[in-house]
Amino acid sequence: MQYSEEKVILNNGSYMPSIGFGTSLIEGKECILNVKQALEAGYRHIDTASAYENESYIGEAIKESNIPREEIFITSKVWKDSMGYEKTIESFNKSLQNLGLDYIDLYLIHWPRNNDKNLNIETWRALEDLYKQGKVKAIGVSNFLKHHLDIILDNCEIVPMVDQLEIHPGLTRKETVKFCKENNIVVEAWAPLGKGKMLQNEKLVEIAEKYNKSVAQICIKWCLQNGIVPLPKTTNWNRMLENKDVFDFLILDEDIDFINSMSFFAGSDMDPNKS
């Protein structure tokens, strides 16, 4: 992925907008309003999951927006307690019904199961079949590190198209990102702003002032210039607009390198190896 591209080509030839809108913890009427605002602000990539319990609200927002379905890229995910072949198919169909859609653009395994490798494989087999049936346009994983991906690649017909990981300054997942790029798997970043904790970091504030941008814009642009699709989340209209307004500048290599080298200082503390 090139930093200037507003769309990314997946390994099956399909396109995905290079900035998504995250919806975790946004529910009810607020979710309908925020997703409609995001669509009005120009977002065409909406990320949800069955575990977020907001798919029906997102479906309502899409319906009310009157934007043609083919212009919107929707991601959902199967949760840990619904893994396994049959349960995954059931969960997918429920998500499809909740969203009120005929297909989902990207469907992911939300978390790996460390205590049951076969469960990961069977769940992936379900995703492959959903993909072959045309019910989903692309398939992938979320929170899978390299060793989790190895198991999928050793037992799959279809290579994952996406791996969604917690990535932000101080948490770069270098080994997994390198592995994904080598295998033509697009990396997405959830919590690219570190759940807001990045915004007060003194070094990032200095860099943002240098470019006359916000720290959020720096974090999002840093993802893009590293070939990663960021999924920022906000319920604030002005920040929605700001988070998308990152295509008019470049972060210099020296600053990219500095951010790449930052030690962990904030994040969710959610460990894929303990799922």
PDB file of C-alpha atoms in Angstrom, residues 32 35-36 39 56-67 72 99-101:
ATOM      1  CA  ILE A  32     -26.941   5.362  14.295  1.00  0.00           C
ATOM      2  CA  VAL A  35     -22.240   6.228  11.659  1.00  0.00           C
ATOM      3  CA  LYS A  36     -24.507   8.514   9.629  1.00  0.00           C
ATOM      4  CA  LEU A  39     -20.743   8.545   6.165  1.00  0.00           C
ATOM      5  CA  SER A  56     -28.371  -3.547  13.750  1.00  0.00           C
ATOM      6  CA  TYR A  57     -27.774   0.148  14.494  1.00  0.00           C
ATOM      7  CA  ILE A  58     -25.082   0.312  11.821  1.00  0.00           C
ATOM      8  CA  GLY A  59     -27.461  -1.365   9.395  1.00  0.00           C
ATOM      9  CA  GLU A  60     -30.075   1.275  10.186  1.00  0.00           C
ATOM     10  CA  ALA A  61     -27.529   4.074   9.659  1.00  0.00           C
ATOM     11  CA  ILE A  62     -26.556   2.649   6.265  1.00  0.00           C
ATOM     12  CA  LYS A  63     -30.209   2.398   5.271  1.00  0.00           C
ATOM     13  CA  GLU A  64     -30.978   5.948   6.372  1.00  0.00           C
ATOM     14  CA  SER A  65     -27.906   7.341   4.618  1.00  0.00           C
ATOM     15  CA  ASN A  66     -29.287   6.437   1.173  1.00  0.00           C
ATOM     16  CA  ILE A  67     -25.712   5.838  -0.006  1.00  0.00           C
ATOM     17  CA  ILE A  72     -19.762   1.254   1.495  1.00  0.00           C
ATOM     18  CA  LEU A  99     -26.865  -5.440   9.321  1.00  0.00           C
ATOM     19  CA  GLY A 100     -29.741  -5.895   6.898  1.00  0.00           C
ATOM     20  CA  LEU A 101     -27.330  -6.647   4.065  1.00  0.00           C
TER      21      LEU A 101
END
